[in-house]
PDB file of C-alpha atoms in Angstrom:
ATOM      1  CA  UNK A   1       0.053   0.026  -0.018  1.00 54.00           C
ATOM      2  CA  UNK A   2       1.255   3.718  -0.860  1.00 53.00           C
ATOM      3  CA  UNK A   3       2.617   4.805   2.308  1.00 59.00           C
ATOM      4  CA  UNK A   4       0.946   8.592   1.622  1.00 69.00           C
ATOM      5  CA  UNK A   5      -2.414   7.173   1.204  1.00 74.00           C
ATOM      6  CA  UNK A   6      -2.425   5.802   4.779  1.00 77.00           C
ATOM      7  CA  UNK A   7      -2.161   9.400   5.804  1.00 82.00           C
ATOM      8  CA  UNK A   8      -5.284  10.325   3.591  1.00 90.00           C
ATOM      9  CA  UNK A   9      -8.608  11.356   5.037  1.00 92.00           C
ATOM     10  CA  UNK A  10     -10.320   8.720   3.381  1.00 93.00           C
ATOM     11  CA  UNK A  11      -8.487   5.993   4.274  1.00 94.00           C
ATOM     12  CA  UNK A  12      -8.529   6.892   7.906  1.00 95.00           C
ATOM     13  CA  UNK A  13     -12.180   7.504   7.990  1.00 96.00           C
ATOM     14  CA  UNK A  14     -12.512   4.135   6.405  1.00 97.00           C
ATOM     15  CA  UNK A  15     -10.765   2.291   8.844  1.00 96.00           C
ATOM     16  CA  UNK A  16     -11.890   4.290  11.883  1.00 97.00           C
ATOM     17  CA  UNK A  17     -15.493   3.148  10.494  1.00 97.00           C
ATOM     18  CA  UNK A  18     -14.515  -0.406  10.080  1.00 97.00           C
ATOM     19  CA  UNK A  19     -12.983  -0.267  13.355  1.00 96.00           C
ATOM     20  CA  UNK A  20     -15.981   1.372  15.074  1.00 93.00           C
ATOM     21  CA  UNK A  21     -18.445  -1.204  13.626  1.00 95.00           C
ATOM     22  CA  UNK A  22     -16.547  -4.266  14.778  1.00 96.00           C
ATOM     23  CA  UNK A  23     -15.985  -2.888  18.271  1.00 92.00           C
ATOM     24  CA  UNK A  24     -19.637  -1.994  18.858  1.00 91.00           C
ATOM     25  CA  UNK A  25     -20.715  -5.470  17.574  1.00 93.00           C
ATOM     26  CA  UNK A  26     -18.457  -6.959  20.248  1.00 92.00           C
ATOM     27  CA  UNK A  27     -19.915  -4.796  23.143  1.00 89.00           C
ATOM     28  CA  UNK A  28     -23.356  -5.139  21.950  1.00 90.00           C
ATOM     29  CA  UNK A  29     -23.678  -8.331  20.699  1.00 92.00           C
ATOM     30  CA  UNK A  30     -21.358 -10.469  23.131  1.00 92.00           C
ATOM     31  CA  UNK A  31     -20.067  -8.392  26.198  1.00 88.00           C
ATOM     32  CA  UNK A  32     -23.003  -6.842  27.374  1.00 85.00           C
ATOM     33  CA  UNK A  33     -25.142  -9.947  26.730  1.00 88.00           C
ATOM     34  CA  UNK A  34     -23.111 -12.130  28.967  1.00 89.00           C
ATOM     35  CA  UNK A  35     -22.662  -9.105  31.725  1.00 83.00           C
ATOM     36  CA  UNK A  36     -19.170  -8.454  30.993  1.00 86.00           C
ATOM     37  CA  UNK A  37     -17.900  -5.018  32.934  1.00 79.00           C
ATOM     38  CA  UNK A  38     -17.053  -2.515  30.577  1.00 74.00           C
ATOM     39  CA  UNK A  39     -13.502  -1.292  30.499  1.00 81.00           C
ATOM     40  CA  UNK A  40     -11.768   1.791  30.069  1.00 86.00           C
ATOM     41  CA  UNK A  41     -13.169   5.311  30.696  1.00 86.00           C
ATOM     42  CA  UNK A  42     -16.992   4.229  30.448  1.00 79.00           C
ATOM     43  CA  UNK A  43     -16.209   1.334  32.961  1.00 78.00           C
ATOM     44  CA  UNK A  44     -14.714   4.001  35.154  1.00 84.00           C
ATOM     45  CA  UNK A  45     -17.693   6.141  35.030  1.00 80.00           C
ATOM     46  CA  UNK A  46     -19.885   3.254  35.915  1.00 75.00           C
ATOM     47  CA  UNK A  47     -17.589   2.784  38.920  1.00 77.00           C
ATOM     48  CA  UNK A  48     -17.965   6.505  39.889  1.00 81.00           C
ATOM     49  CA  UNK A  49     -21.460   6.328  39.344  1.00 78.00           C
ATOM     50  CA  UNK A  50     -21.856   3.338  41.637  1.00 74.00           C
ATOM     51  CA  UNK A  51     -20.095   5.080  44.531  1.00 77.00           C
ATOM     52  CA  UNK A  52     -21.414   8.512  44.125  1.00 82.00           C
ATOM     53  CA  UNK A  53     -24.756   7.979  42.656  1.00 78.00           C
ATOM     54  CA  UNK A  54     -24.324  11.071  40.824  1.00 81.00           C
ATOM     55  CA  UNK A  55     -25.389  11.880  37.486  1.00 79.00           C
ATOM     56  CA  UNK A  56     -25.186   8.633  35.094  1.00 70.00           C
ATOM     57  CA  UNK A  57     -22.412   6.646  33.592  1.00 70.00           C
ATOM     58  CA  UNK A  58     -22.799   8.034  29.970  1.00 68.00           C
ATOM     59  CA  UNK A  59     -22.505  11.667  31.600  1.00 79.00           C
ATOM     60  CA  UNK A  60     -19.486  10.611  33.661  1.00 82.00           C
ATOM     61  CA  UNK A  61     -18.002   8.925  30.338  1.00 80.00           C
ATOM     62  CA  UNK A  62     -18.388  12.371  28.769  1.00 84.00           C
ATOM     63  CA  UNK A  63     -16.967  14.366  31.750  1.00 88.00           C
ATOM     64  CA  UNK A  64     -13.859  11.981  32.089  1.00 90.00           C
ATOM     65  CA  UNK A  65     -13.112  12.294  28.337  1.00 90.00           C
ATOM     66  CA  UNK A  66     -12.975  16.001  28.419  1.00 91.00           C
ATOM     67  CA  UNK A  67      -9.743  16.493  29.963  1.00 93.00           C
ATOM     68  CA  UNK A  68      -8.130  13.351  28.276  1.00 94.00           C
ATOM     69  CA  UNK A  69      -9.074  15.110  24.687  1.00 94.00           C
ATOM     70  CA  UNK A  70      -7.422  18.306  25.679  1.00 94.00           C
ATOM     71  CA  UNK A  71      -4.371  16.535  26.973  1.00 93.00           C
ATOM     72  CA  UNK A  72      -4.240  14.711  23.171  1.00 93.00           C
ATOM     73  CA  UNK A  73      -4.936  18.167  21.568  1.00 94.00           C
ATOM     74  CA  UNK A  74      -1.705  19.648  23.328  1.00 93.00           C
ATOM     75  CA  UNK A  75       0.283  16.907  23.440  1.00 92.00           C
ATOM     76  CA  UNK A  76      -0.126  15.028  20.715  1.00 93.00           C
ATOM     77  CA  UNK A  77      -2.110  16.637  17.542  1.00 94.00           C
ATOM     78  CA  UNK A  78      -5.360  18.327  16.570  1.00 95.00           C
ATOM     79  CA  UNK A  79      -5.659  16.107  13.824  1.00 95.00           C
ATOM     80  CA  UNK A  80      -5.377  12.870  16.216  1.00 95.00           C
ATOM     81  CA  UNK A  81      -8.439  14.339  18.354  1.00 95.00           C
ATOM     82  CA  UNK A  82     -10.572  15.039  15.462  1.00 96.00           C
ATOM     83  CA  UNK A  83     -10.100  11.548  14.444  1.00 96.00           C
ATOM     84  CA  UNK A  84     -10.327  10.277  17.723  1.00 95.00           C
ATOM     85  CA  UNK A  85     -13.718  12.511  18.138  1.00 95.00           C
ATOM     86  CA  UNK A  86     -15.042  11.036  14.948  1.00 95.00           C
ATOM     87  CA  UNK A  87     -14.208   7.504  16.286  1.00 94.00           C
ATOM     88  CA  UNK A  88     -15.938   7.977  19.600  1.00 90.00           C
ATOM     89  CA  UNK A  89     -19.225   9.542  17.908  1.00 90.00           C
ATOM     90  CA  UNK A  90     -19.340   6.648  15.220  1.00 93.00           C
ATOM     91  CA  UNK A  91     -18.501   3.882  17.844  1.00 89.00           C
ATOM     92  CA  UNK A  92     -21.769   5.213  19.889  1.00 86.00           C
ATOM     93  CA  UNK A  93     -23.977   5.388  16.477  1.00 89.00           C
ATOM     94  CA  UNK A  94     -23.022   2.094  15.394  1.00 90.00           C
ATOM     95  CA  UNK A  95     -23.961   0.716  18.882  1.00 87.00           C
ATOM     96  CA  UNK A  96     -27.154   2.122  18.498  1.00 86.00           C
ATOM     97  CA  UNK A  97     -28.100   1.317  14.982  1.00 90.00           C
ATOM     98  CA  UNK A  98     -26.415  -2.216  14.410  1.00 88.00           C
ATOM     99  CA  UNK A  99     -28.326  -5.190  15.617  1.00 88.00           C
ATOM    100  CA  UNK A 100     -26.344  -8.476  14.852  1.00 90.00           C
ATOM    101  CA  UNK A 101     -27.172 -11.131  16.958  1.00 89.00           C
ATOM    102  CA  UNK A 102     -24.264 -13.854  17.978  1.00 91.00           C
ATOM    103  CA  UNK A 103     -25.577 -16.498  20.037  1.00 89.00           C
ATOM    104  CA  UNK A 104     -22.831 -17.784  22.138  1.00 92.00           C
ATOM    105  CA  UNK A 105     -24.174 -19.404  25.005  1.00 90.00           C
ATOM    106  CA  UNK A 106     -20.774 -20.683  26.520  1.00 92.00           C
ATOM    107  CA  UNK A 107     -19.504 -17.778  28.713  1.00 91.00           C
ATOM    108  CA  UNK A 108     -15.731 -18.617  28.125  1.00 93.00           C
ATOM    109  CA  UNK A 109     -16.187 -18.833  24.459  1.00 94.00           C
ATOM    110  CA  UNK A 110     -18.164 -15.537  24.607  1.00 94.00           C
ATOM    111  CA  UNK A 111     -15.156 -14.246  26.547  1.00 94.00           C
ATOM    112  CA  UNK A 112     -12.705 -15.224  24.032  1.00 95.00           C
ATOM    113  CA  UNK A 113     -15.128 -13.867  21.061  1.00 96.00           C
ATOM    114  CA  UNK A 114     -15.481 -10.737  22.551  1.00 93.00           C
ATOM    115  CA  UNK A 115     -11.705 -10.172  23.295  1.00 94.00           C
ATOM    116  CA  UNK A 116     -10.849 -10.902  19.686  1.00 96.00           C
ATOM    117  CA  UNK A 117     -13.442  -8.706  18.302  1.00 96.00           C
ATOM    118  CA  UNK A 118     -13.023  -5.798  20.617  1.00 93.00           C
ATOM    119  CA  UNK A 119      -9.479  -6.144  20.130  1.00 94.00           C
ATOM    120  CA  UNK A 120      -9.680  -6.131  16.442  1.00 96.00           C
ATOM    121  CA  UNK A 121     -11.771  -3.435  16.163  1.00 95.00           C
ATOM    122  CA  UNK A 122      -9.885  -1.059  18.718  1.00 94.00           C
ATOM    123  CA  UNK A 123      -6.466  -2.157  16.686  1.00 94.00           C
ATOM    124  CA  UNK A 124      -7.913  -1.093  13.510  1.00 96.00           C
ATOM    125  CA  UNK A 125      -8.889   2.335  14.919  1.00 95.00           C
ATOM    126  CA  UNK A 126      -5.292   2.652  16.499  1.00 94.00           C
ATOM    127  CA  UNK A 127      -3.944   2.080  12.833  1.00 92.00           C
ATOM    128  CA  UNK A 128      -5.444   5.011  12.072  1.00 94.00           C
ATOM    129  CA  UNK A 129      -4.136   8.562  12.990  1.00 94.00           C
ATOM    130  CA  UNK A 130      -6.638   8.542  15.820  1.00 94.00           C
ATOM    131  CA  UNK A 131      -7.833   6.417  18.471  1.00 94.00           C
ATOM    132  CA  UNK A 132     -11.011   5.351  20.009  1.00 91.00           C
ATOM    133  CA  UNK A 133     -11.033   8.149  22.733  1.00 90.00           C
ATOM    134  CA  UNK A 134     -10.770   7.488  26.506  1.00 90.00           C
ATOM    135  CA  UNK A 135      -7.609   5.764  27.840  1.00 92.00           C
ATOM    136  CA  UNK A 136      -6.621   5.127  23.959  1.00 93.00           C
ATOM    137  CA  UNK A 137      -5.714   8.774  23.946  1.00 94.00           C
ATOM    138  CA  UNK A 138      -3.308   7.997  27.488  1.00 94.00           C
ATOM    139  CA  UNK A 139      -2.020   4.624  25.607  1.00 94.00           C
ATOM    140  CA  UNK A 140      -0.961   6.324  22.640  1.00 94.00           C
ATOM    141  CA  UNK A 141       0.854   8.877  24.653  1.00 94.00           C
ATOM    142  CA  UNK A 142       2.756   6.694  26.549  1.00 94.00           C
ATOM    143  CA  UNK A 143       3.679   4.515  23.192  1.00 90.00           C
ATOM    144  CA  UNK A 144       5.091   7.648  21.920  1.00 89.00           C
ATOM    145  CA  UNK A 145       7.028   8.749  24.545  1.00 89.00           C
ATOM    146  CA  UNK A 146       8.018   5.514  26.323  1.00 89.00           C
ATOM    147  CA  UNK A 147       7.240   2.680  23.688  1.00 86.00           C
ATOM    148  CA  UNK A 148       4.878   1.008  25.947  1.00 90.00           C
ATOM    149  CA  UNK A 149       2.199  -1.129  24.039  1.00 87.00           C
ATOM    150  CA  UNK A 150      -1.008   0.297  23.527  1.00 90.00           C
ATOM    151  CA  UNK A 151      -2.427  -3.066  24.595  1.00 89.00           C
ATOM    152  CA  UNK A 152      -0.341  -3.179  27.676  1.00 91.00           C
ATOM    153  CA  UNK A 153      -1.527   0.298  28.859  1.00 92.00           C
ATOM    154  CA  UNK A 154      -5.107  -0.694  28.035  1.00 91.00           C
ATOM    155  CA  UNK A 155      -4.909  -4.285  30.174  1.00 92.00           C
ATOM    156  CA  UNK A 156      -2.810  -2.431  33.179  1.00 93.00           C
ATOM    157  CA  UNK A 157      -5.735  -0.047  33.264  1.00 94.00           C
ATOM    158  CA  UNK A 158      -8.887  -2.369  33.010  1.00 91.00           C
ATOM    159  CA  UNK A 159      -6.946  -4.893  35.368  1.00 90.00           C
ATOM    160  CA  UNK A 160      -6.852  -2.090  38.155  1.00 90.00           C
ATOM    161  CA  UNK A 161     -10.488  -0.741  37.605  1.00 89.00           C
ATOM    162  CA  UNK A 162     -11.737  -4.568  37.812  1.00 87.00           C
ATOM    163  CA  UNK A 163      -9.680  -4.830  40.844  1.00 85.00           C
ATOM    164  CA  UNK A 164     -11.608  -2.183  42.519  1.00 80.00           C
ATOM    165  CA  UNK A 165     -15.129  -4.019  41.394  1.00 80.00           C
ATOM    166  CA  UNK A 166     -14.449  -6.876  43.200  1.00 81.00           C
ATOM    167  CA  UNK A 167     -16.081  -5.565  46.391  1.00 76.00           C
ATOM    168  CA  UNK A 168     -19.444  -4.980  44.439  1.00 75.00           C
ATOM    169  CA  UNK A 169     -19.468  -7.593  41.566  1.00 77.00           C
ATOM    170  CA  UNK A 170     -19.322 -11.206  41.319  1.00 84.00           C
ATOM    171  CA  UNK A 171     -15.503 -12.675  41.190  1.00 87.00           C
ATOM    172  CA  UNK A 172     -16.512 -14.805  38.173  1.00 88.00           C
ATOM    173  CA  UNK A 173     -17.570 -11.836  36.053  1.00 86.00           C
ATOM    174  CA  UNK A 174     -14.564 -10.083  37.219  1.00 88.00           C
ATOM    175  CA  UNK A 175     -12.403 -13.181  36.225  1.00 90.00           C
ATOM    176  CA  UNK A 176     -14.247 -13.229  32.730  1.00 90.00           C
ATOM    177  CA  UNK A 177     -13.693  -9.327  32.159  1.00 89.00           C
ATOM    178  CA  UNK A 178     -10.142  -9.747  32.908  1.00 91.00           C
ATOM    179  CA  UNK A 179      -9.764 -12.655  30.521  1.00 93.00           C
ATOM    180  CA  UNK A 180     -11.649 -10.677  28.046  1.00 92.00           C
ATOM    181  CA  UNK A 181      -9.675  -7.831  28.270  1.00 91.00           C
ATOM    182  CA  UNK A 182      -6.330  -9.461  28.236  1.00 94.00           C
ATOM    183  CA  UNK A 183      -7.264 -11.101  24.773  1.00 95.00           C
ATOM    184  CA  UNK A 184      -8.306  -7.806  23.540  1.00 93.00           C
ATOM    185  CA  UNK A 185      -5.246  -6.138  24.757  1.00 93.00           C
ATOM    186  CA  UNK A 186      -3.025  -8.919  23.021  1.00 93.00           C
ATOM    187  CA  UNK A 187      -5.150  -8.519  19.899  1.00 95.00           C
ATOM    188  CA  UNK A 188      -4.658  -4.739  19.597  1.00 93.00           C
ATOM    189  CA  UNK A 189      -0.950  -5.086  20.070  1.00 89.00           C
ATOM    190  CA  UNK A 190      -1.140  -7.681  17.226  1.00 89.00           C
ATOM    191  CA  UNK A 191      -3.175  -5.541  14.913  1.00 92.00           C
ATOM    192  CA  UNK A 192      -1.107  -2.598  15.459  1.00 87.00           C
ATOM    193  CA  UNK A 193       2.235  -4.402  14.550  1.00 81.00           C
ATOM    194  CA  UNK A 194       0.794  -6.618  12.115  1.00 78.00           C
ATOM    195  CA  UNK A 195       2.419  -4.954   8.885  1.00 69.00           C
ATOM    196  CA  UNK A 196       5.618  -3.496  10.680  1.00 71.00           C
ATOM    197  CA  UNK A 197       6.970  -6.884  11.359  1.00 73.00           C
ATOM    198  CA  UNK A 198       9.780  -8.125   8.921  1.00 85.00           C
ATOM    199  CA  UNK A 199      12.697 -10.797   8.712  1.00 90.00           C
ATOM    200  CA  UNK A 200      16.272  -9.640   9.091  1.00 94.00           C
ATOM    201  CA  UNK A 201      18.490 -11.851   7.029  1.00 95.00           C
ATOM    202  CA  UNK A 202      22.286 -12.193   7.644  1.00 97.00           C
ATOM    203  CA  UNK A 203      23.904 -14.357   4.660  1.00 96.00           C
ATOM    204  CA  UNK A 204      27.749 -15.355   5.025  1.00 94.00           C
ATOM    205  CA  UNK A 205      28.927 -16.730   1.735  1.00 92.00           C
ATOM    206  CA  UNK A 206      32.014 -16.093  -0.586  1.00 90.00           C
ATOM    207  CA  UNK A 207      29.264 -15.610  -3.392  1.00 93.00           C
ATOM    208  CA  UNK A 208      27.642 -12.745  -1.434  1.00 93.00           C
ATOM    209  CA  UNK A 209      27.687 -10.120  -4.337  1.00 94.00           C
ATOM    210  CA  UNK A 210      25.964 -12.646  -6.618  1.00 95.00           C
ATOM    211  CA  UNK A 211      23.264 -13.379  -4.162  1.00 96.00           C
ATOM    212  CA  UNK A 212      22.869  -9.630  -3.453  1.00 96.00           C
ATOM    213  CA  UNK A 213      22.359  -9.366  -7.440  1.00 95.00           C
ATOM    214  CA  UNK A 214      19.753 -11.781  -7.351  1.00 95.00           C
ATOM    215  CA  UNK A 215      17.825 -10.171  -4.316  1.00 94.00           C
ATOM    216  CA  UNK A 216      18.012  -7.018  -6.106  1.00 94.00           C
ATOM    217  CA  UNK A 217      16.692  -8.450  -9.390  1.00 94.00           C
ATOM    218  CA  UNK A 218      14.193 -11.177  -8.273  1.00 94.00           C
ATOM    219  CA  UNK A 219      12.691  -9.534  -4.901  1.00 92.00           C
ATOM    220  CA  UNK A 220      13.366  -5.858  -5.642  1.00 90.00           C
ATOM    221  CA  UNK A 221      15.242  -5.509  -2.337  1.00 91.00           C
ATOM    222  CA  UNK A 222      18.265  -4.033  -1.729  1.00 91.00           C
ATOM    223  CA  UNK A 223      20.958  -4.763   1.391  1.00 93.00           C
ATOM    224  CA  UNK A 224      23.895  -3.968   3.225  1.00 93.00           C
ATOM    225  CA  UNK A 225      27.463  -5.722   3.119  1.00 95.00           C
ATOM    226  CA  UNK A 226      28.978  -5.946   6.505  1.00 94.00           C
ATOM    227  CA  UNK A 227      32.691  -6.759   6.909  1.00 91.00           C
ATOM    228  CA  UNK A 228      33.188 -10.132   8.629  1.00 90.00           C
ATOM    229  CA  UNK A 229      36.091 -12.603   9.389  1.00 87.00           C
ATOM    230  CA  UNK A 230      36.021 -16.071  10.106  1.00 85.00           C
ATOM    231  CA  UNK A 231      36.783 -17.029  13.644  1.00 85.00           C
ATOM    232  CA  UNK A 232      38.225 -20.419  12.713  1.00 83.00           C
ATOM    233  CA  UNK A 233      39.817 -19.824   9.369  1.00 85.00           C
ATOM    234  CA  UNK A 234      40.794 -16.339   9.732  1.00 85.00           C
ATOM    235  CA  UNK A 235      39.743 -15.329   6.514  1.00 87.00           C
ATOM    236  CA  UNK A 236      37.585 -12.087   5.507  1.00 88.00           C
ATOM    237  CA  UNK A 237      34.429 -12.298   4.046  1.00 87.00           C
ATOM    238  CA  UNK A 238      31.272 -10.091   3.154  1.00 89.00           C
ATOM    239  CA  UNK A 239      28.285 -10.606   5.331  1.00 95.00           C
ATOM    240  CA  UNK A 240      25.211  -9.704   3.406  1.00 96.00           C
ATOM    241  CA  UNK A 241      22.148  -8.128   5.480  1.00 96.00           C
ATOM    242  CA  UNK A 242      18.759  -7.681   4.140  1.00 95.00           C
ATOM    243  CA  UNK A 243      15.306  -7.095   5.217  1.00 93.00           C
ATOM    244  CA  UNK A 244      12.398  -8.718   3.810  1.00 90.00           C
ATOM    245  CA  UNK A 245       8.639  -9.720   4.757  1.00 85.00           C
ATOM    246  CA  UNK A 246       7.560 -13.318   5.553  1.00 83.00           C
ATOM    247  CA  UNK A 247       6.442 -13.988   2.074  1.00 85.00           C
ATOM    248  CA  UNK A 248       9.708 -13.438   0.581  1.00 90.00           C
ATOM    249  CA  UNK A 249      11.670 -15.716   2.749  1.00 91.00           C
ATOM    250  CA  UNK A 250      11.284 -18.737   1.029  1.00 92.00           C
ATOM    251  CA  UNK A 251      12.472 -17.425  -2.194  1.00 94.00           C
ATOM    252  CA  UNK A 252      15.526 -15.871  -0.514  1.00 95.00           C
ATOM    253  CA  UNK A 253      16.527 -19.077   0.877  1.00 94.00           C
ATOM    254  CA  UNK A 254      16.295 -20.588  -2.827  1.00 94.00           C
ATOM    255  CA  UNK A 255      18.180 -17.699  -4.265  1.00 95.00           C
ATOM    256  CA  UNK A 256      20.939 -18.095  -1.812  1.00 95.00           C
ATOM    257  CA  UNK A 257      21.382 -21.988  -1.654  1.00 96.00           C
ATOM    258  CA  UNK A 258      21.417 -22.103  -5.700  1.00 95.00           C
ATOM    259  CA  UNK A 259      23.973 -19.923  -5.644  1.00 94.00           C
ATOM    260  CA  UNK A 260      26.080 -21.370  -2.759  1.00 94.00           C
ATOM    261  CA  UNK A 261      25.040 -24.568  -0.955  1.00 94.00           C
ATOM    262  CA  UNK A 262      27.579 -23.821   1.723  1.00 92.00           C
ATOM    263  CA  UNK A 263      26.358 -20.248   2.677  1.00 93.00           C
ATOM    264  CA  UNK A 264      25.291 -19.770   6.349  1.00 93.00           C
ATOM    265  CA  UNK A 265      21.910 -18.235   6.403  1.00 96.00           C
ATOM    266  CA  UNK A 266      20.544 -16.755   9.698  1.00 95.00           C
ATOM    267  CA  UNK A 267      16.828 -15.157  10.174  1.00 94.00           C
ATOM    268  CA  UNK A 268      15.935 -13.180  12.767  1.00 92.00           C
ATOM    269  CA  UNK A 269      12.378 -11.713  13.526  1.00 87.00           C
ATOM    270  CA  UNK A 270      12.062  -8.017  13.890  1.00 84.00           C
ATOM    271  CA  UNK A 271       9.470  -6.057  15.832  1.00 75.00           C
ATOM    272  CA  UNK A 272       9.231  -2.826  13.518  1.00 74.00           C
ATOM    273  CA  UNK A 273      10.958  -1.788  10.399  1.00 75.00           C
ATOM    274  CA  UNK A 274      10.502   1.849   9.397  1.00 73.00           C
ATOM    275  CA  UNK A 275      12.497   3.612   6.638  1.00 71.00           C
ATOM    276  CA  UNK A 276      12.379   3.747   2.745  1.00 70.00           C
ATOM    277  CA  UNK A 277      10.685   0.883   1.102  1.00 65.00           C
ATOM    278  CA  UNK A 278       9.008  -0.024   4.368  1.00 69.00           C
ATOM    279  CA  UNK A 279       6.559   1.531   6.724  1.00 66.00           C
ATOM    280  CA  UNK A 280       6.856   5.233   7.350  1.00 69.00           C
ATOM    281  CA  UNK A 281       7.269   6.832  11.000  1.00 73.00           C
ATOM    282  CA  UNK A 282       3.907   7.410  12.350  1.00 76.00           C
ATOM    283  CA  UNK A 283       3.339  10.926  13.109  1.00 78.00           C
ATOM    284  CA  UNK A 284       0.032  11.956  14.442  1.00 78.00           C
TER     285      UNK A 284
END
């Protein structure tokens, strides 16, 4: 996908809309049906309402979001807040409009399904230049400043929230909700990093230059030559380093061993690759 396209308004509106619909269905058709505790700022609003009996959870949700959006406006960007506002509003509309029955009777299966669907929806929203509002704003700020995974922040906050709920809710329900948000947080991080993960390959061979030429011609990828020296032989030789996606790995393996059956072929997983030819650094 063209990297500039991912910064376009149509793409961001599309991915936020899709994610909001999936998230709304997961909440309305699964989570609330089984009585799972709502997480995030809405869950916090529900707790505040329970202890104070003032206003109502939806109004608390609105009031608690105000300082978070102000924080995002000044600390992240105006564009981020506008996309986040759209996501929050559309999620509310989708929740009211969409009625898709998902008949899951087993509570554990429902916990897993709600976690996967909710995490997928939230993850898609967070792949845009916005967020779902609420704790997502804090999670994005922590990720930008300290590289803390968005899903980890989401899980930590909700774990604390559910712990506070133990005194007023059934333990079984709290445990089910914790499992739900754990699955959701893991799914969120997986969706966010899905297209940034690549393979770093080190190729040690006497035919490194010829292998590189084949990589350039057949895979349309470049590489970097590193100077190496055999510990046993003491001979100098080039080490070719290249970065590819998962689909190209087997082709690269074929190219390498066709040229040199005695080559060393070392593969490492990467968490993220940014730069020319790969993902663009995300700027909100």
